[in-house]
PDB file of C-alpha atoms in Angstrom:
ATOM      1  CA  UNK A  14      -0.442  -5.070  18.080  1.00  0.00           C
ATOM      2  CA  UNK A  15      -2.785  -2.491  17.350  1.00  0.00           C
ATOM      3  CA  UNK A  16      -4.750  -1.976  13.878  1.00  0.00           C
ATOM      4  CA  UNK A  17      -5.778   1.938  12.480  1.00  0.00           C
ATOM      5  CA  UNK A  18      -8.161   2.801  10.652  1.00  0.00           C
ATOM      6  CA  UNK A  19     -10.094   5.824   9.124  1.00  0.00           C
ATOM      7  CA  UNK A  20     -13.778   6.136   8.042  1.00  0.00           C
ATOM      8  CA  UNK A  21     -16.737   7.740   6.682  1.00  0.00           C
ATOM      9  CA  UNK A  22     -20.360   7.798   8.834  1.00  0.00           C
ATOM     10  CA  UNK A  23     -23.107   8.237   6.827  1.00  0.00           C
ATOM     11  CA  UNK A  24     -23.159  11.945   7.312  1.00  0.00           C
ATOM     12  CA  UNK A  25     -20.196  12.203   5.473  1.00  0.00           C
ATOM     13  CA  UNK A  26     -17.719  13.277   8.445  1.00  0.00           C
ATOM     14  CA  UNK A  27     -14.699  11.350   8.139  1.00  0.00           C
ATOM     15  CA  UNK A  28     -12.940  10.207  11.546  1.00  0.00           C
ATOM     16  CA  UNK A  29     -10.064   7.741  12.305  1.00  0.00           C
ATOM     17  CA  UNK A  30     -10.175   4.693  15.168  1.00  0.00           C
ATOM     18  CA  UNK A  31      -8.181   1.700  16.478  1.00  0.00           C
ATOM     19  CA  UNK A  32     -10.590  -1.120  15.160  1.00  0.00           C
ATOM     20  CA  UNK A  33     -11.593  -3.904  17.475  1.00  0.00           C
ATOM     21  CA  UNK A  34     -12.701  -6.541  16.164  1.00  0.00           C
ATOM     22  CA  UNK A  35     -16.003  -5.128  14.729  1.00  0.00           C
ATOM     23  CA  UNK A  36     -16.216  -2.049  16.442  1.00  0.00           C
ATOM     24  CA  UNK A  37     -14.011   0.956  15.655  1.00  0.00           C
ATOM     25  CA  UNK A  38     -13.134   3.012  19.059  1.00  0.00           C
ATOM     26  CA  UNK A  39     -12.584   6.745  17.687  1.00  0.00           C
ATOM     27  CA  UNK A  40      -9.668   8.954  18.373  1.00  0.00           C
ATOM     28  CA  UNK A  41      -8.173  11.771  17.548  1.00  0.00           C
ATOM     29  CA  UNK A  42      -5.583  12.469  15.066  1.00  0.00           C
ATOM     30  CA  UNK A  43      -3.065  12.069  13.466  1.00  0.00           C
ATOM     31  CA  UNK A  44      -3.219   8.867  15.805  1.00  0.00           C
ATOM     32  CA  UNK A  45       0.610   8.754  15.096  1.00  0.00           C
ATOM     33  CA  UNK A  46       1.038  11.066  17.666  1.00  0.00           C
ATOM     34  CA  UNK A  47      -1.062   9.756  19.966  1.00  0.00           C
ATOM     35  CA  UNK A  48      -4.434   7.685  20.319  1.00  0.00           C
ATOM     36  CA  UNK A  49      -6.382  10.035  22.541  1.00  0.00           C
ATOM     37  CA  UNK A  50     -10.069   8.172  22.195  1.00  0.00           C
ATOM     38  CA  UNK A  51     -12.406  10.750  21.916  1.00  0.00           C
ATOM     39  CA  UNK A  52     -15.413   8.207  24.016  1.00  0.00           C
ATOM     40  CA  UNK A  53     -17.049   7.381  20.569  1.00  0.00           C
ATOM     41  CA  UNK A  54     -17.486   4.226  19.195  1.00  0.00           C
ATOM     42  CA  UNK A  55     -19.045   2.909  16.091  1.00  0.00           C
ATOM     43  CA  UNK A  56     -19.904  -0.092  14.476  1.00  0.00           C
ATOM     44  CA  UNK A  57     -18.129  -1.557  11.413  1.00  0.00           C
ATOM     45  CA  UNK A  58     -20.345  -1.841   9.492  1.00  0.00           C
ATOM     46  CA  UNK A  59     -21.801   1.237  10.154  1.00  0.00           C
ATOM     47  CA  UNK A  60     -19.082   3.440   7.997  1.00  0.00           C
ATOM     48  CA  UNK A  61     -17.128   3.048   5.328  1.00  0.00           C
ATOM     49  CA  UNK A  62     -13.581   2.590   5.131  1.00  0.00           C
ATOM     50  CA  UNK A  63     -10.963   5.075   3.555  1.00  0.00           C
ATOM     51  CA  UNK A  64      -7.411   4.475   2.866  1.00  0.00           C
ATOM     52  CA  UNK A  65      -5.966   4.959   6.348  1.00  0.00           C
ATOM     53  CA  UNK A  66      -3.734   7.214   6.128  1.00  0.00           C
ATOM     54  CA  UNK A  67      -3.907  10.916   3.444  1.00  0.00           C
ATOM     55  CA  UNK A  68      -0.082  10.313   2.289  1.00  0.00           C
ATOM     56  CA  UNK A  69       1.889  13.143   0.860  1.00  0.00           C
ATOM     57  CA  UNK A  70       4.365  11.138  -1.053  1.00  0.00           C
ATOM     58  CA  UNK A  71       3.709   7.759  -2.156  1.00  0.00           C
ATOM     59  CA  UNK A  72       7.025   5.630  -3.363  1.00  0.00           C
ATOM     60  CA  UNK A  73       6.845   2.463  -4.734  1.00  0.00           C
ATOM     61  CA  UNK A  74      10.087  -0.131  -5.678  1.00  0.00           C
ATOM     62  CA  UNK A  75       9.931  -1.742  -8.216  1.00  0.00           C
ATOM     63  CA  UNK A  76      11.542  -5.377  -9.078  1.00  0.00           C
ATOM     64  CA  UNK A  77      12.137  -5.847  -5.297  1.00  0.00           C
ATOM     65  CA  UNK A  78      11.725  -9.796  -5.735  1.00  0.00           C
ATOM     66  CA  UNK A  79      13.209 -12.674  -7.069  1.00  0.00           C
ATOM     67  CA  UNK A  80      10.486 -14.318  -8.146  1.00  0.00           C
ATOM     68  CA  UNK A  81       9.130 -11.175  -9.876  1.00  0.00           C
ATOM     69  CA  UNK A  82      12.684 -10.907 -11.771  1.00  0.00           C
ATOM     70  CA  UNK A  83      11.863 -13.437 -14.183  1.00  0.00           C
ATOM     71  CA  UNK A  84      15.541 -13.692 -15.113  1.00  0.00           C
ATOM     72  CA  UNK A  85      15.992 -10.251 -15.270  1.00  0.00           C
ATOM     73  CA  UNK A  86      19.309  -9.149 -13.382  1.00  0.00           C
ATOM     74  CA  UNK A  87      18.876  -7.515  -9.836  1.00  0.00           C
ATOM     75  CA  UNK A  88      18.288  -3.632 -10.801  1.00  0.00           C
ATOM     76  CA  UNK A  89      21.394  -1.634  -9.530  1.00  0.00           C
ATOM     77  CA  UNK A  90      20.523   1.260  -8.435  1.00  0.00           C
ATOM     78  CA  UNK A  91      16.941  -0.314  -7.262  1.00  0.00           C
ATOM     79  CA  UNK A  92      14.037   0.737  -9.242  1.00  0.00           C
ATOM     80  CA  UNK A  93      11.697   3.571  -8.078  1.00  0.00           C
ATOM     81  CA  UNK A  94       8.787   5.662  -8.775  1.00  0.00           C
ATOM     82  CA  UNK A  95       5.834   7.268  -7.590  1.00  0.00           C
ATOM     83  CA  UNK A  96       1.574   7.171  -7.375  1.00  0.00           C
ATOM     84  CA  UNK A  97       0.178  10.653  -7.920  1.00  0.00           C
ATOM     85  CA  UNK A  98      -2.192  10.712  -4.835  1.00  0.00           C
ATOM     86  CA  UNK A  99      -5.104  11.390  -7.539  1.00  0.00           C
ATOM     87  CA  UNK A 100      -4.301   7.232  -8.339  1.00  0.00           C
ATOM     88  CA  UNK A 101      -5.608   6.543  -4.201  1.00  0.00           C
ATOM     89  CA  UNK A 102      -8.236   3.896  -3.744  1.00  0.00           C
ATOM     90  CA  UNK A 103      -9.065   2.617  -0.309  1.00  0.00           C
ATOM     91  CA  UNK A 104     -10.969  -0.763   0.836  1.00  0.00           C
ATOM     92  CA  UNK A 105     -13.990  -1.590  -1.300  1.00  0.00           C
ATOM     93  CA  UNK A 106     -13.743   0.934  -4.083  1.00  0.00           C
ATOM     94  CA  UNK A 107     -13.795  -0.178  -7.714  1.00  0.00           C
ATOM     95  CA  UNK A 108     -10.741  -0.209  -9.297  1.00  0.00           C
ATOM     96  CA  UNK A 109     -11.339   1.215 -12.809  1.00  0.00           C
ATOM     97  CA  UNK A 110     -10.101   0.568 -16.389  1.00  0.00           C
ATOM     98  CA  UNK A 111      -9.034   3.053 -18.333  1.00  0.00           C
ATOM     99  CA  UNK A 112     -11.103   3.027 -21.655  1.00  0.00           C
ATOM    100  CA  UNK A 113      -7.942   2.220 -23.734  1.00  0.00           C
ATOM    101  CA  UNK A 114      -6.446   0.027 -21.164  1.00  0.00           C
ATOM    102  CA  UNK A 115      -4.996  -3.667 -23.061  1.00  0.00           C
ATOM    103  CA  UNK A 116      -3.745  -5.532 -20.168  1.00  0.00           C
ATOM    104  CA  UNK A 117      -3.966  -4.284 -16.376  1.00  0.00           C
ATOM    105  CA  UNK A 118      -2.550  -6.443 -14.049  1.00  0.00           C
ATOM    106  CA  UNK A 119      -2.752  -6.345 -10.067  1.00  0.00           C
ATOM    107  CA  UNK A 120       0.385  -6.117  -7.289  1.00  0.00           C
ATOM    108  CA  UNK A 121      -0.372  -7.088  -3.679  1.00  0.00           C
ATOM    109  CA  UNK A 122       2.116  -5.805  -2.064  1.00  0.00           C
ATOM    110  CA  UNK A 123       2.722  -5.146   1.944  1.00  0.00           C
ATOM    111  CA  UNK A 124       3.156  -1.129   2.462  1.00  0.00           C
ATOM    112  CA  UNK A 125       4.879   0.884   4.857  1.00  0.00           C
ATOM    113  CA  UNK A 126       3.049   3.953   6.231  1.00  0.00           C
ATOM    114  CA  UNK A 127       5.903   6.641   7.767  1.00  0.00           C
ATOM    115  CA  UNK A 128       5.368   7.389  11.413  1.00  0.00           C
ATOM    116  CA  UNK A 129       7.632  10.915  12.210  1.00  0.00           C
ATOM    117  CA  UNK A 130       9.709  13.076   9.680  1.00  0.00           C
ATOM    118  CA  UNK A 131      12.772  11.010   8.518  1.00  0.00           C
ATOM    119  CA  UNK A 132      15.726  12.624   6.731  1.00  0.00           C
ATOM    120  CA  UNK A 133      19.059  10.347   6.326  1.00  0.00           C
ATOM    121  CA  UNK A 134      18.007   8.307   8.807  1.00  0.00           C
ATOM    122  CA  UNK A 135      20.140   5.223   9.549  1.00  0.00           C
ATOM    123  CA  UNK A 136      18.337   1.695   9.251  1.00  0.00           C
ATOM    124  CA  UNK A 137      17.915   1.968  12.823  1.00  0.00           C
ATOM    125  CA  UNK A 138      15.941   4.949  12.544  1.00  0.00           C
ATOM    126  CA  UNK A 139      14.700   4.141   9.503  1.00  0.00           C
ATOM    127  CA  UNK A 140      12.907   1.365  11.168  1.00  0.00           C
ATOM    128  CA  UNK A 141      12.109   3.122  14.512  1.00  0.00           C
ATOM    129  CA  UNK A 142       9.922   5.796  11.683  1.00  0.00           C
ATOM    130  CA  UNK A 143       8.003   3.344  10.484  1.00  0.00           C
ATOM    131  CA  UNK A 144       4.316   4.053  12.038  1.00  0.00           C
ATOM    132  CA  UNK A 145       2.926   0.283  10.507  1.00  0.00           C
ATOM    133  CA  UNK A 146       1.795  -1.410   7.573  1.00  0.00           C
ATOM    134  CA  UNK A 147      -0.797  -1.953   5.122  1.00  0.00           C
ATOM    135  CA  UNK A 148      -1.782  -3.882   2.223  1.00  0.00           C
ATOM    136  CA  UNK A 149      -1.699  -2.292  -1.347  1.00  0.00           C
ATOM    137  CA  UNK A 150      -2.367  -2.992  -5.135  1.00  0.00           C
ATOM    138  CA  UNK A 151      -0.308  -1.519  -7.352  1.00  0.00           C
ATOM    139  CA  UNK A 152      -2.029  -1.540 -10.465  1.00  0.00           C
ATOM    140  CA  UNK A 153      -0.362  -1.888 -13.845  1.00  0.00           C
ATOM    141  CA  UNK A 154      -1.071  -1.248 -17.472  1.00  0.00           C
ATOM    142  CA  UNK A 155       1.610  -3.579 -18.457  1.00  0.00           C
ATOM    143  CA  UNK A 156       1.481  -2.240 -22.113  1.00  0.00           C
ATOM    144  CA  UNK A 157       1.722   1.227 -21.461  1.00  0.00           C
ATOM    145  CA  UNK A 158       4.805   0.545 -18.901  1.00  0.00           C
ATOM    146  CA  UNK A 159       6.396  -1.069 -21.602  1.00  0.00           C
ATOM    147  CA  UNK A 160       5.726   1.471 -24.312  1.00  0.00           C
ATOM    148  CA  UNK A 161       5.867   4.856 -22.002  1.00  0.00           C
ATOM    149  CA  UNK A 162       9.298   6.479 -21.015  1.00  0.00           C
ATOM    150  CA  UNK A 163       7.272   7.405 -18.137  1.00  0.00           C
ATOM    151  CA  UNK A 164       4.897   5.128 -15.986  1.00  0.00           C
ATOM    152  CA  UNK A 165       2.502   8.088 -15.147  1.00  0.00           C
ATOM    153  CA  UNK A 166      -0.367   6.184 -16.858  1.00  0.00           C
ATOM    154  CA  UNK A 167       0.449   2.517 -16.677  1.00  0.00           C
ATOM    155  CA  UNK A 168       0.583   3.117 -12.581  1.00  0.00           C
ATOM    156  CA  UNK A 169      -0.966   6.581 -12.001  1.00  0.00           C
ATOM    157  CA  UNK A 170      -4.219   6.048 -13.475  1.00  0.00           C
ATOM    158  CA  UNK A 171      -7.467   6.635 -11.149  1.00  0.00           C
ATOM    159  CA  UNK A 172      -7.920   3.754  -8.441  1.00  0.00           C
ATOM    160  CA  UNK A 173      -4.443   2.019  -9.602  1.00  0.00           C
ATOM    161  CA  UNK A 174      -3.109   3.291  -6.235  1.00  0.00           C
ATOM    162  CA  UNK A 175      -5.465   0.979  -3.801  1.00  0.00           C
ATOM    163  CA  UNK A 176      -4.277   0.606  -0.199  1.00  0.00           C
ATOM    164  CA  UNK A 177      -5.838  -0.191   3.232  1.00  0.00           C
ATOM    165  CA  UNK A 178      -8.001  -1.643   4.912  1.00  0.00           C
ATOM    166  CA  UNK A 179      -5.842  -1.087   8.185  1.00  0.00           C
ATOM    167  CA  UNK A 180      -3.122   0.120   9.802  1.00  0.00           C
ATOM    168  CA  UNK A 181      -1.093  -2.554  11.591  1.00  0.00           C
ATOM    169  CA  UNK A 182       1.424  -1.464  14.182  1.00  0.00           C
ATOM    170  CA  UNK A 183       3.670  -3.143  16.915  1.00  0.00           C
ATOM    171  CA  UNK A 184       4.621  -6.158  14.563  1.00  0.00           C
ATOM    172  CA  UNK A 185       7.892  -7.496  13.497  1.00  0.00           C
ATOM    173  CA  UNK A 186       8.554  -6.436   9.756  1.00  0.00           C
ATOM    174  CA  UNK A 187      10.117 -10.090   9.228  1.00  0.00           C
ATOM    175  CA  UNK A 188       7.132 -11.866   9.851  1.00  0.00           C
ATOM    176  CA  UNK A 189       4.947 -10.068   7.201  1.00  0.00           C
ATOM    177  CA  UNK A 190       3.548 -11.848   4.084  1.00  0.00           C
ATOM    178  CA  UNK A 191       1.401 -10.553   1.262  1.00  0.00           C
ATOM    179  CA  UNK A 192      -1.307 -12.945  -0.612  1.00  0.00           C
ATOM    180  CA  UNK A 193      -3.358 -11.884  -3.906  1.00  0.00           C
ATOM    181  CA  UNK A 194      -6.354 -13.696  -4.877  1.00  0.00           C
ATOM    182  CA  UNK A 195      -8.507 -12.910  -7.908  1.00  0.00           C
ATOM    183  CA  UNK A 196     -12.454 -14.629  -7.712  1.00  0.00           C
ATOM    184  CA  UNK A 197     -10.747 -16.328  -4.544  1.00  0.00           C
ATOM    185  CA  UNK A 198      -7.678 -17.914  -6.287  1.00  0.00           C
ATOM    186  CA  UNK A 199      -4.748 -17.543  -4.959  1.00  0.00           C
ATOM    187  CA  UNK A 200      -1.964 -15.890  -7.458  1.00  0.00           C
ATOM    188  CA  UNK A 201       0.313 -14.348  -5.233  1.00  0.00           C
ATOM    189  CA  UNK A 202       1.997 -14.967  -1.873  1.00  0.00           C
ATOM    190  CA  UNK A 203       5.528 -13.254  -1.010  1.00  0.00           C
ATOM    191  CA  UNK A 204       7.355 -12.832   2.394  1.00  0.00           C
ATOM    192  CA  UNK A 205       9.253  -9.551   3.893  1.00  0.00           C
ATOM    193  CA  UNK A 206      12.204 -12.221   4.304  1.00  0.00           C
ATOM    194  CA  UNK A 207      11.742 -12.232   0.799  1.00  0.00           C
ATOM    195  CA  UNK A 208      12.722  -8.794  -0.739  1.00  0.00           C
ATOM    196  CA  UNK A 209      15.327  -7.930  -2.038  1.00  0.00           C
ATOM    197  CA  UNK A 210      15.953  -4.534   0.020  1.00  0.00           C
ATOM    198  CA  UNK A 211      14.516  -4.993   2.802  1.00  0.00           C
ATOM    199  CA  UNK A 212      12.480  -2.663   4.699  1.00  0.00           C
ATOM    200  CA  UNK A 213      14.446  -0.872   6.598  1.00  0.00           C
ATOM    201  CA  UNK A 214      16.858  -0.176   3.698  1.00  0.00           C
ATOM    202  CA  UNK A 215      13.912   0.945   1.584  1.00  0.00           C
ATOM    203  CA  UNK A 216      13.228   4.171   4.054  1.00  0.00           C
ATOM    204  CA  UNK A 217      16.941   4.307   4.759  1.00  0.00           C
ATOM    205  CA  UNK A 218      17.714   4.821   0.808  1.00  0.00           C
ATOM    206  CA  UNK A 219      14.794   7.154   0.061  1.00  0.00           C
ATOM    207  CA  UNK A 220      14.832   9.078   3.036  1.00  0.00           C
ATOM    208  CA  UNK A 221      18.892   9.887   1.690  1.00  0.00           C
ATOM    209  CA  UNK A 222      17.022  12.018  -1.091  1.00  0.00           C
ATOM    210  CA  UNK A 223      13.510  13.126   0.149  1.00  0.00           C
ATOM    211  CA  UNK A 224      12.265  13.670   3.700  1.00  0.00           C
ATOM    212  CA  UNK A 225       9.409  11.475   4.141  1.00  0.00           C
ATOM    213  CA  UNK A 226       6.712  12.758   6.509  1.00  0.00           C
ATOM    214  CA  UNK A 227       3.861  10.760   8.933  1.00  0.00           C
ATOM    215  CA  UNK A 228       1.491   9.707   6.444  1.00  0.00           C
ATOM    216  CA  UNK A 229       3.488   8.748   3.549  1.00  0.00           C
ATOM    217  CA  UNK A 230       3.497   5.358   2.154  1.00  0.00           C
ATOM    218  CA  UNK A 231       5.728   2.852   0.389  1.00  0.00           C
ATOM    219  CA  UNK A 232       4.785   0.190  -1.629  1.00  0.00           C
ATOM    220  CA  UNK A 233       7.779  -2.438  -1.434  1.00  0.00           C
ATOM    221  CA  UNK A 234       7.945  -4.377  -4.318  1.00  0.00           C
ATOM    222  CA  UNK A 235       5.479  -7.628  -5.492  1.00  0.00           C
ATOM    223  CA  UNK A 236       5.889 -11.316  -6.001  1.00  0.00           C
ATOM    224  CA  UNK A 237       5.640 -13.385  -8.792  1.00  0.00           C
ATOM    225  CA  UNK A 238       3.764 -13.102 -12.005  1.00  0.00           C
ATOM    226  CA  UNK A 239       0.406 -11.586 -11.640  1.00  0.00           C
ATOM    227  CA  UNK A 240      -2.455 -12.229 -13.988  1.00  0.00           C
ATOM    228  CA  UNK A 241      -4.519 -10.316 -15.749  1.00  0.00           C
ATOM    229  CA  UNK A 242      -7.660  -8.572 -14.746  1.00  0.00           C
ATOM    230  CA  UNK A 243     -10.836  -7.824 -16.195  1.00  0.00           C
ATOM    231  CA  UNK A 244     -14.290  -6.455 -15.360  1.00  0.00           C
ATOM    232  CA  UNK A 245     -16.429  -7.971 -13.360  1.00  0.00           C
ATOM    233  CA  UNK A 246     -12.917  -9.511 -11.553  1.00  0.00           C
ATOM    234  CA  UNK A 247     -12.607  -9.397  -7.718  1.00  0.00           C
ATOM    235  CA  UNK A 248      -9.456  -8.832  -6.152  1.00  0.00           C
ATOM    236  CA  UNK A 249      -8.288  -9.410  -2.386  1.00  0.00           C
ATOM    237  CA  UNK A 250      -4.926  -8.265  -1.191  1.00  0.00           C
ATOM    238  CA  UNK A 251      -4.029  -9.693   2.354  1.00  0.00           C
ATOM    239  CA  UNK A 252      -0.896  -8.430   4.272  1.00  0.00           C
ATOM    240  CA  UNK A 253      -0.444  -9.920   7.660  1.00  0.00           C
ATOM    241  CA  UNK A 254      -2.013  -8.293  10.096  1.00  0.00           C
ATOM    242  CA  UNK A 255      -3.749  -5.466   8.192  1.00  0.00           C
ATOM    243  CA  UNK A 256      -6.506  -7.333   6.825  1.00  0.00           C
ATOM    244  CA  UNK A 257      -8.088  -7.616   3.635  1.00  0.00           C
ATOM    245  CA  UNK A 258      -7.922  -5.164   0.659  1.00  0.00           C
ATOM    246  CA  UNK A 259     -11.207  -6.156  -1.148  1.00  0.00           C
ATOM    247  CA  UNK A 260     -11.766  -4.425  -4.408  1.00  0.00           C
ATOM    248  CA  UNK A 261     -14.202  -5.063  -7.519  1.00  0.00           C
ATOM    249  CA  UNK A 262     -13.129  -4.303 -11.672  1.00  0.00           C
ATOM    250  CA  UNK A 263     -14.957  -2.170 -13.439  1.00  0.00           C
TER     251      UNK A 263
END
């Protein structure tokens, strides 16, 4: 098991690493083609964290768990949309309320980052594509998703599309499990085991009508009912393996 990430220094060139433990060994990339370390390595806490990967696309399902359902009937065909990339937030950034924002809710959800061009690929090379996963927050103006025709604001807003802090690869996609906590309380937990479509048949059906390309990311559904946020909040997403998503409200 290996865990990816990519940073700032403090001169403000950005690089990318296989983190151990608290030391980052640098290599080149895109590290999904290799991980050719370049001989530098840096402390942790001597950069700053991006989102780890610069995705072209980024899908998310929606209403990919039971327990998120709330009676509602499984949605046939599943429920999909997308994060404009200007939405990205990595690990540490403050996620930001719109000015006319009512209720914005998080959704920790575990995220699959693509790992080679897939194009009607079968589950089994739906799953061979995948690169690794990540934690995410898919953020939510609850109000304007109900109101909109579109969800463009209610989940494309600035900093609603928060994802990181790592990369984790060579891990069975059964055994992952997402956890939210807001101020350190526990509000969500959800397992892979637990979705709906599963991951494999989440590339397989959106590769059928887009290629998806190394770098691309999709956010698989959350569990339960989140609570609101507000400023001043803290919010931790933690997907197995990947670490920590810390970010503040503002």
């Amino acid at each position: 098991m290996a865990k990816y990430v990519r940073f700032e220094r403090k001169d403000g060139s950005k690089g990318a690493g296989q983190l151990e433990g608290e030391t980052i060994r640098v290599i080149e990339e895109p590290f999904w083609e290799s991980a050719k370390a370049t001989g530098e390595r840096l402390a942790l806490n001597a950069v700053r964290l991006l989102p780890p990967t610069e995705p072209r696309s980024i899908v998310c399902v929606g209403l990919n768990y039971s327990s998120h359902l709330n009676g509602r009937p499984v949605p046939d065909p599943p429920t999909l949309f997308f994060k404009p990339n200007a939405s990205i937030a990595g690990p540490g950034d403050d996620i930001v309320l719109p000015t006319d924002a009512v209720h914005v809710e998080p959704e920790g959800e575990i995220v699959i980052v693509i790992g080679r061009r897939l194009k009607n690929a079968s589950r089994e090379d739906a799953l061979a594509g995948i690169f690794g996963y990540t934690a995410g927050n898919d953020v939510s103006e609850r109000t304007w998703q109900r109101a909109d025709g579109q969800w463009w604001r209610a989940k494309g807003s600035d900093t609603f599309g928060v994802f990181g802090p790592s990369i984790v690869t060579g891990i069975d996609y059964t055994t992952l499990e997402v956890v939210t906590r807001v101020n350190g309380k526990q509000v969500q937990h959800g397992g892979a085991t637990e979705l709906i479509r599963d991951i494999p048949e989440i590339v397989r059906y959106v590769s059928a009508v887009m290629t998806l390309l190394p770098g691309d990311i999709i956010y698989t559904g959350t569990p339960g009912e989140p609570p609101q946020i507000k400023t001043g909040d803290d919010v931790e997403i933690e997907v197995t393996g990947a670490g920590v998503l810390r970010n503040g409200v503002v």
